[in-house]
């Protein structure tokens, strides 16, 4: 086997392993939502406990992403990727075997820990394995798989619950994880960040800050924005994040150097990602309920009818990756975000208690194309806006901001929904959903404007001499 063939084979294996792992981690953000009625029937629990089966994963995932990235930089990205994958797989099996609702919540939190270690390292490992000339297409495929997981969570969760049992939304992860573990050991090259150190103060500040803000957001809708615990959580989280920002400017070796945000590409794509997930996650949260609660579809039927949206990334994202290589990432990302906003607007105009599927199709198709165009070059923009030795940091920061955006989107759009409508009647549900979706469309449109800050051509910052070794993966 020639060196070129061996390198191409390694890149393909890296794409397969990291994409499948990323799919599992992203899928578990939404896969539980359509299974909640069956979980309650089986394990019992009040509404707040059922909500925590979703939030326990989101919280640990969001607050530990940065720490997971820094652990990989310090102790080896392939090694920590395997550790995270092992924790995620074991916790999935434990969740499926949970005898009660409290145990399920605990194992969902452990799942989030595994995903937080595994997820930020997928992009770093893939970027190191793929030659620069093919990186755009590879990251486009990676983005398509991740986007498909996010959008198809309700369909997969509903189908498994409806045709097997709710336990299978967790069991399905186990054989996949057991297959990926030896493949990761055999097919991925080990790499480290040079002189990587664990930033314990920074880790505590960002973890505590994100926990406070996300905890406040996910509880604000049920407890009220003026609830003392919610207010204290949000204020304390904001103060801790302020301390993290100060730490990032002044510490010698911070987990996230704030100087990175002086780069227009890094700032633009990260802020656009936060806003994109705010508008998209909040909208998906309400639209999936609208299709079931108002139009009367089963979970599986609702997921199938969203396929023009959820399936579009697989068709468009690889093409979008090639376009980004040729014309630059900015025009593709801006176009994608603009189309996503238009798609949500078309959906908002079509919503009615007796809305036909034909009236929903334009919004689904346009929104799906837009989501695909965004996901394809976004990962490449994040990774190319920083030095190779800082790619683990960049990946963790981008994923954390997206998770926080998603939690914020659900909280804010649900608040708009409850202030304008409710669950009482189909008309009341529609009255609440329409203005919420319009807000989601506006937020994604704002993301498109923010993305204009990204330079037309993004070039990787010049590598400093003491970071040169990050270019070469450590042999297995």
Coordinates of N, CA and C in Angstrom, one line a residue, residues 63-217:
X63 N -21.8 22.2 30.0 CA -20.8 22.8 31.0 C -19.4 22.1 31.0
X64 N -19.3 20.9 30.4 CA -18.1 20.1 30.5 C -17.4 20.0 29.1
X65 N -18.0 20.6 28.1 CA -17.4 20.6 26.7 C -16.0 21.2 26.7
X66 N -15.8 22.3 27.3 CA -14.5 23.0 27.3 C -13.5 22.1 28.1
X67 N -13.9 21.6 29.2 CA -13.0 20.7 29.9 C -12.6 19.5 29.1
X68 N -13.6 18.9 28.4 CA -13.3 17.7 27.6 C -12.3 18.0 26.5
X69 N -12.4 19.2 25.9 CA -11.4 19.5 24.9 C -10.0 19.7 25.5
X70 N -9.9 20.3 26.7 CA -8.6 20.6 27.3 C -8.0 19.2 27.8
X71 N -8.8 18.3 28.2 CA -8.3 17.0 28.6 C -7.7 16.3 27.5
X72 N -8.3 16.4 26.3 CA -7.8 15.7 25.1 C -6.5 16.4 24.7
X73 N -6.4 17.7 24.7 CA -5.1 18.4 24.4 C -4.0 17.9 25.3
X74 N -4.3 17.7 26.6 CA -3.3 17.4 27.6 C -2.9 15.9 27.6
X75 N -3.8 15.0 27.5 CA -3.6 13.6 27.7 C -3.7 12.8 26.5
X76 N -4.0 13.4 25.3 CA -4.1 12.7 24.1 C -5.5 12.6 23.6
X77 N -5.7 13.1 22.4 CA -7.1 13.3 21.8 C -7.7 11.9 21.5
X78 N -6.9 11.0 20.9 CA -7.5 9.7 20.7 C -7.8 9.0 22.0
X79 N -7.0 9.1 22.9 CA -7.2 8.4 24.2 C -8.4 8.9 24.9
X80 N -8.6 10.2 25.0 CA -9.7 10.8 25.7 C -11.0 10.6 24.8
X81 N -10.9 10.6 23.5 CA -12.0 10.3 22.7 C -12.6 8.9 23.1
X82 N -11.7 7.9 23.2 CA -12.1 6.6 23.6 C -12.7 6.5 25.0
X83 N -12.1 7.3 25.9 CA -12.6 7.4 27.3 C -14.1 7.9 27.2
X84 N -14.3 9.0 26.5 CA -15.6 9.6 26.4 C -16.6 8.7 25.8
X85 N -16.2 8.0 24.7 CA -17.0 7.0 24.0 C -17.4 5.9 25.0
X86 N -16.4 5.4 25.8 CA -16.7 4.3 26.7 C -17.7 4.7 27.8
X87 N -17.5 5.9 28.3 CA -18.5 6.5 29.3 C -19.9 6.6 28.7
X88 N -20.0 7.2 27.5 CA -21.2 7.4 26.9 C -21.9 6.0 26.6
X89 N -21.2 5.0 26.1 CA -21.8 3.7 25.8 C -22.3 3.0 27.1
X90 N -21.4 3.0 28.1 CA -21.8 2.4 29.4 C -23.1 3.1 30.0
X91 N -23.1 4.4 30.0 CA -24.2 5.2 30.5 C -25.5 4.9 29.8
X92 N -25.4 4.7 28.4 CA -26.5 4.4 27.6 C -27.2 3.1 28.1
X93 N -26.3 2.1 28.3 CA -26.8 0.8 28.7 C -27.4 0.9 30.1
X94 N -26.8 1.7 31.0 CA -27.4 1.9 32.4 C -28.7 2.6 32.3
X95 N -28.8 3.6 31.4 CA -30.1 4.3 31.3 C -31.2 3.4 30.8
X96 N -30.9 2.5 29.9 CA -31.9 1.5 29.4 C -32.3 0.6 30.5
X97 N -31.5 0.3 31.5 CA -31.8 -0.6 32.6 C -32.3 0.1 33.8
X98 N -32.5 1.4 33.7 CA -32.9 2.2 34.9 C -34.2 1.7 35.5
X99 N -34.2 1.4 36.9 CA -35.4 0.9 37.5 C -36.3 2.0 37.9
X100 N -35.9 3.2 37.9 CA -36.7 4.4 38.4 C -36.3 5.6 37.7
X101 N -37.1 6.7 37.8 CA -36.9 7.9 37.1 C -35.6 8.6 37.6
X102 N -35.3 8.5 38.9 CA -34.2 9.2 39.5 C -32.9 8.6 38.9
X103 N -32.9 7.2 38.8 CA -31.7 6.6 38.2 C -31.5 7.0 36.8
X104 N -32.6 7.1 36.0 CA -32.6 7.5 34.6 C -32.0 8.9 34.5
X105 N -32.4 9.8 35.4 CA -31.8 11.2 35.3 C -30.3 11.1 35.6
X106 N -29.9 10.3 36.6 CA -28.5 10.2 36.9 C -27.7 9.7 35.8
X107 N -28.2 8.7 35.1 CA -27.4 8.1 34.0 C -27.4 9.0 32.8
X108 N -28.5 9.8 32.6 CA -28.5 10.8 31.5 C -27.4 11.8 31.7
X109 N -27.2 12.2 33.0 CA -26.1 13.1 33.3 C -24.8 12.5 33.0
X110 N -24.6 11.2 33.3 CA -23.3 10.6 33.0 C -23.1 10.5 31.5
X111 N -24.2 10.2 30.7 CA -24.2 10.3 29.3 C -23.6 11.6 28.8
X112 N -24.1 12.7 29.4 CA -23.6 14.0 29.0 C -22.2 14.2 29.3
X113 N -21.7 13.6 30.3 CA -20.2 13.7 30.6 C -19.4 13.0 29.5
X114 N -19.8 11.8 29.1 CA -19.1 11.1 28.1 C -19.2 11.9 26.8
X115 N -20.4 12.4 26.4 CA -20.5 13.2 25.2 C -19.6 14.4 25.2
X116 N -19.5 15.1 26.4 CA -18.7 16.3 26.5 C -17.3 16.1 26.3
X117 N -16.8 14.9 26.7 CA -15.4 14.5 26.4 C -15.2 14.1 25.0
X118 N -16.1 13.4 24.4 CA -16.0 12.8 23.1 C -16.2 13.9 22.0
X119 N -17.2 14.7 22.1 CA -17.7 15.5 21.0 C -16.7 16.5 20.5
X120 N -16.0 17.3 21.4 CA -15.1 18.4 20.9 C -13.9 17.8 20.2
X121 N -13.6 16.5 20.6 CA -12.4 15.9 20.0 C -12.6 15.3 18.6
X122 N -13.9 15.2 18.2 CA -14.2 14.6 16.9 C -13.6 15.5 15.8
X123 N -13.9 16.8 15.9 CA -13.4 17.7 14.8 C -11.9 17.8 14.8
X124 N -11.3 17.8 16.0 CA -9.8 17.9 16.0 C -9.2 16.6 15.3
X125 N -9.7 15.5 15.7 CA -9.1 14.2 15.1 C -9.4 14.2 13.6
X126 N -10.6 14.6 13.2 CA -10.9 14.6 11.7 C -10.0 15.6 11.0
X127 N -9.8 16.8 11.5 CA -9.0 17.8 10.8 C -7.6 17.3 10.7
X128 N -7.1 16.7 11.7 CA -5.7 16.2 11.6 C -5.5 15.1 10.6
X129 N -6.5 14.3 10.3 CA -6.4 13.1 9.5 C -6.6 13.5 8.0
X130 N -7.3 14.6 7.7 CA -7.7 14.9 6.3 C -6.7 16.0 5.7
X131 N -6.2 15.7 4.5 CA -5.3 16.8 3.9 C -6.1 18.1 3.7
X132 N -5.4 19.2 3.7 CA -6.1 20.5 3.6 C -7.0 20.6 2.3
X133 N -6.5 20.0 1.2 CA -7.2 20.1 -0.1 C -8.6 19.4 0.0
X134 N -8.7 18.4 0.8 CA -10.0 17.6 0.9 C -10.8 18.0 2.2
X135 N -10.3 18.9 3.0 CA -10.8 19.1 4.3 C -12.3 19.7 4.2
X136 N -12.5 20.6 3.2 CA -13.8 21.2 3.1 C -14.9 20.2 2.8
X137 N -14.6 19.2 1.9 CA -15.6 18.2 1.6 C -15.8 17.3 2.8
X138 N -14.7 16.9 3.4 CA -14.8 16.0 4.6 C -15.6 16.6 5.7
X139 N -15.3 17.9 6.0 CA -16.0 18.5 7.1 C -17.5 18.8 6.7
X140 N -17.7 18.9 5.4 CA -19.1 19.1 4.9 C -19.9 17.8 5.2
X141 N -19.3 16.7 4.9 CA -20.0 15.4 5.2 C -20.2 15.2 6.7
X142 N -19.2 15.6 7.5 CA -19.3 15.5 8.9 C -20.4 16.4 9.4
X143 N -20.5 17.6 8.9 CA -21.6 18.6 9.3 C -22.9 18.1 8.9
X144 N -23.0 17.4 7.8 CA -24.3 16.9 7.3 C -24.8 15.8 8.3
X145 N -23.9 14.9 8.7 CA -24.3 13.8 9.6 C -24.7 14.4 11.0
X146 N -24.0 15.4 11.5 CA -24.3 16.1 12.7 C -25.7 16.8 12.6
X147 N -25.9 17.5 11.5 CA -27.1 18.2 11.3 C -28.3 17.3 11.2
X148 N -28.1 16.1 10.6 CA -29.2 15.1 10.4 C -29.5 14.6 11.8
X149 N -28.5 14.4 12.7 CA -28.8 13.8 14.0 C -29.7 14.8 14.8
X150 N -29.3 16.1 14.7 CA -30.1 17.1 15.5 C -31.5 17.2 15.0
X151 N -31.7 17.1 13.7 CA -33.1 17.3 13.2 C -33.9 16.0 13.3
X152 N -33.3 14.9 13.2 CA -34.0 13.6 13.2 C -34.2 13.0 14.5
X153 N -33.8 13.6 15.6 CA -34.0 13.1 17.0 C -35.4 12.7 17.3
X154 N -36.4 13.6 17.1 CA -37.8 13.2 17.4 C -38.3 12.1 16.5
X155 N -37.9 12.0 15.3 CA -38.3 10.9 14.4 C -37.7 9.5 14.9
X156 N -36.4 9.5 15.2 CA -35.8 8.3 15.6 C -36.4 7.9 17.0
X157 N -36.5 8.8 17.9 CA -37.0 8.5 19.2 C -38.4 8.1 19.2
X158 N -39.2 8.7 18.4 CA -40.6 8.3 18.3 C -40.8 6.9 17.6
X159 N -40.0 6.6 16.6 CA -40.1 5.3 15.9 C -39.7 4.2 16.8
X160 N -38.6 4.4 17.5 CA -38.1 3.3 18.5 C -39.1 3.1 19.6
X161 N -39.6 4.2 20.1 CA -40.6 4.1 21.2 C -41.9 3.4 20.8
X162 N -42.4 3.8 19.6 CA -43.6 3.4 19.1 C -43.6 1.9 18.7
X163 N -42.5 1.5 18.1 CA -42.4 0.1 17.5 C -41.6 -0.9 18.4
X164 N -40.8 -0.4 19.3 CA -40.1 -1.3 20.2 C -40.4 -0.9 21.7
X165 N -39.6 -0.1 22.3 CA -39.9 0.4 23.6 C -39.0 1.6 23.9
X166 N -39.3 2.4 24.9 CA -38.5 3.6 25.1 C -37.0 3.2 25.5
X167 N -36.8 2.0 26.0 CA -35.4 1.6 26.4 C -34.5 1.6 25.2
X168 N -35.1 1.4 24.0 CA -34.3 1.2 22.8 C -33.7 2.5 22.3
X169 N -34.2 3.7 22.8 CA -33.5 4.9 22.4 C -32.1 5.0 23.0
X170 N -31.9 4.2 24.1 CA -30.6 4.1 24.7 C -29.8 2.8 24.3
X171 N -30.5 1.7 24.2 CA -29.8 0.5 23.7 C -29.2 0.6 22.4
X172 N -29.7 1.4 21.5 CA -29.2 1.5 20.1 C -27.8 2.1 20.1
X173 N -27.4 2.8 21.2 CA -26.0 3.4 21.3 C -25.0 2.3 21.6
X174 N -25.4 1.2 22.3 CA -24.5 0.3 22.8 C -23.7 -0.5 21.7
X175 N -24.3 -1.1 20.8 CA -23.5 -1.8 19.8 C -22.7 -0.9 18.9
X176 N -23.2 0.3 18.7 CA -22.4 1.3 17.9 C -21.2 1.6 18.6
X177 N -21.3 1.9 19.9 CA -20.1 2.3 20.7 C -19.1 1.2 20.8
X178 N -19.6 -0.1 21.0 CA -18.7 -1.2 21.1 C -17.9 -1.5 19.8
X179 N -18.5 -1.1 18.6 CA -17.8 -1.3 17.3 C -16.8 -0.1 17.2
X180 N -17.2 1.1 17.6 CA -16.3 2.2 17.3 C -15.0 2.2 18.2
X181 N -15.1 1.6 19.4 CA -14.0 1.6 20.3 C -12.7 1.0 19.8
X182 N -12.8 -0.3 19.3 CA -11.6 -0.8 18.7 C -11.2 -0.1 17.4
X183 N -12.1 0.4 16.6 CA -11.8 1.1 15.4 C -11.0 2.3 15.7
X184 N -11.4 3.0 16.8 CA -10.7 4.3 17.2 C -9.3 3.9 17.6
X185 N -9.1 2.8 18.3 CA -7.7 2.5 18.7 C -6.9 2.1 17.5
X186 N -7.4 1.4 16.5 CA -6.6 0.9 15.4 C -6.5 2.0 14.2
X187 N -7.5 2.8 14.1 CA -7.5 3.7 12.9 C -7.3 5.2 13.1
X188 N -7.3 5.6 14.3 CA -7.1 7.0 14.6 C -5.7 7.3 15.1
X189 N -5.0 8.3 14.6 CA -3.7 8.7 15.1 C -3.8 9.5 16.4
X190 N -2.9 9.3 17.3 CA -2.9 10.0 18.5 C -2.2 11.4 18.3
X191 N -2.7 12.4 18.9 CA -2.1 13.8 18.8 C -2.4 14.5 20.2
X192 N -1.5 15.5 20.4 CA -1.6 16.3 21.6 C -1.4 17.8 21.2
X193 N -1.8 18.7 22.1 CA -1.5 20.1 21.9 C -0.2 20.3 22.7
X194 N 0.7 21.1 22.1 CA 2.0 21.3 22.7 C 1.9 22.0 24.0
X195 N 2.6 21.6 25.0 CA 2.7 22.2 26.4 C 1.3 22.5 26.9
X196 N 0.4 21.5 26.6 CA -1.0 21.7 27.1 C -1.0 21.6 28.7
X197 N -1.8 22.5 29.3 CA -1.9 22.4 30.7 C -3.4 22.5 31.1
X198 N -3.8 21.8 32.1 CA -5.2 21.9 32.6 C -5.4 23.2 33.3
X199 N -6.4 24.0 32.9 CA -6.7 25.3 33.5 C -7.8 25.1 34.5
X200 N -7.4 24.7 35.7 CA -8.4 24.4 36.8 C -9.3 25.6 37.1
X201 N -8.7 26.8 37.4 CA -9.6 27.9 37.7 C -10.6 28.3 36.5
X202 N -10.0 28.2 35.3 CA -10.9 28.5 34.2 C -12.0 27.5 34.0
X203 N -11.6 26.2 34.3 CA -12.6 25.1 34.2 C -13.8 25.3 35.2
X204 N -13.4 25.7 36.4 CA -14.4 25.9 37.4 C -15.3 27.1 37.1
X205 N -14.7 28.2 36.6 CA -15.4 29.4 36.3 C -16.4 29.1 35.1
X206 N -15.9 28.5 34.0 CA -16.8 28.3 32.9 C -17.9 27.3 33.1
X207 N -17.5 26.2 33.9 CA -18.5 25.2 34.2 C -19.5 25.7 35.1
X208 N -19.1 26.4 36.2 CA -20.1 27.0 37.1 C -21.0 28.1 36.4
X209 N -20.3 28.9 35.5 CA -21.1 29.9 34.9 C -22.1 29.4 33.9
X210 N -21.7 28.4 33.0 CA -22.6 27.8 32.1 C -23.7 27.0 32.8
X211 N -23.3 26.3 33.9 CA -24.3 25.6 34.7 C -25.4 26.5 35.2
X212 N -24.9 27.7 35.8 CA -25.9 28.6 36.3 C -26.8 29.2 35.3
X213 N -26.3 29.6 34.1 CA -27.2 30.2 33.1 C -28.1 29.1 32.5
X214 N -27.5 27.9 32.1 CA -28.4 26.9 31.5 C -29.4 26.4 32.5
X215 N -29.0 26.2 33.8 CA -30.0 25.8 34.8 C -31.1 26.8 34.9
X216 N -30.8 28.1 35.0 CA -31.8 29.1 35.0 C -32.7 29.1 33.8
X217 N -32.1 29.0 32.7 CA -32.9 29.0 31.4 C -33.9 27.8 31.3

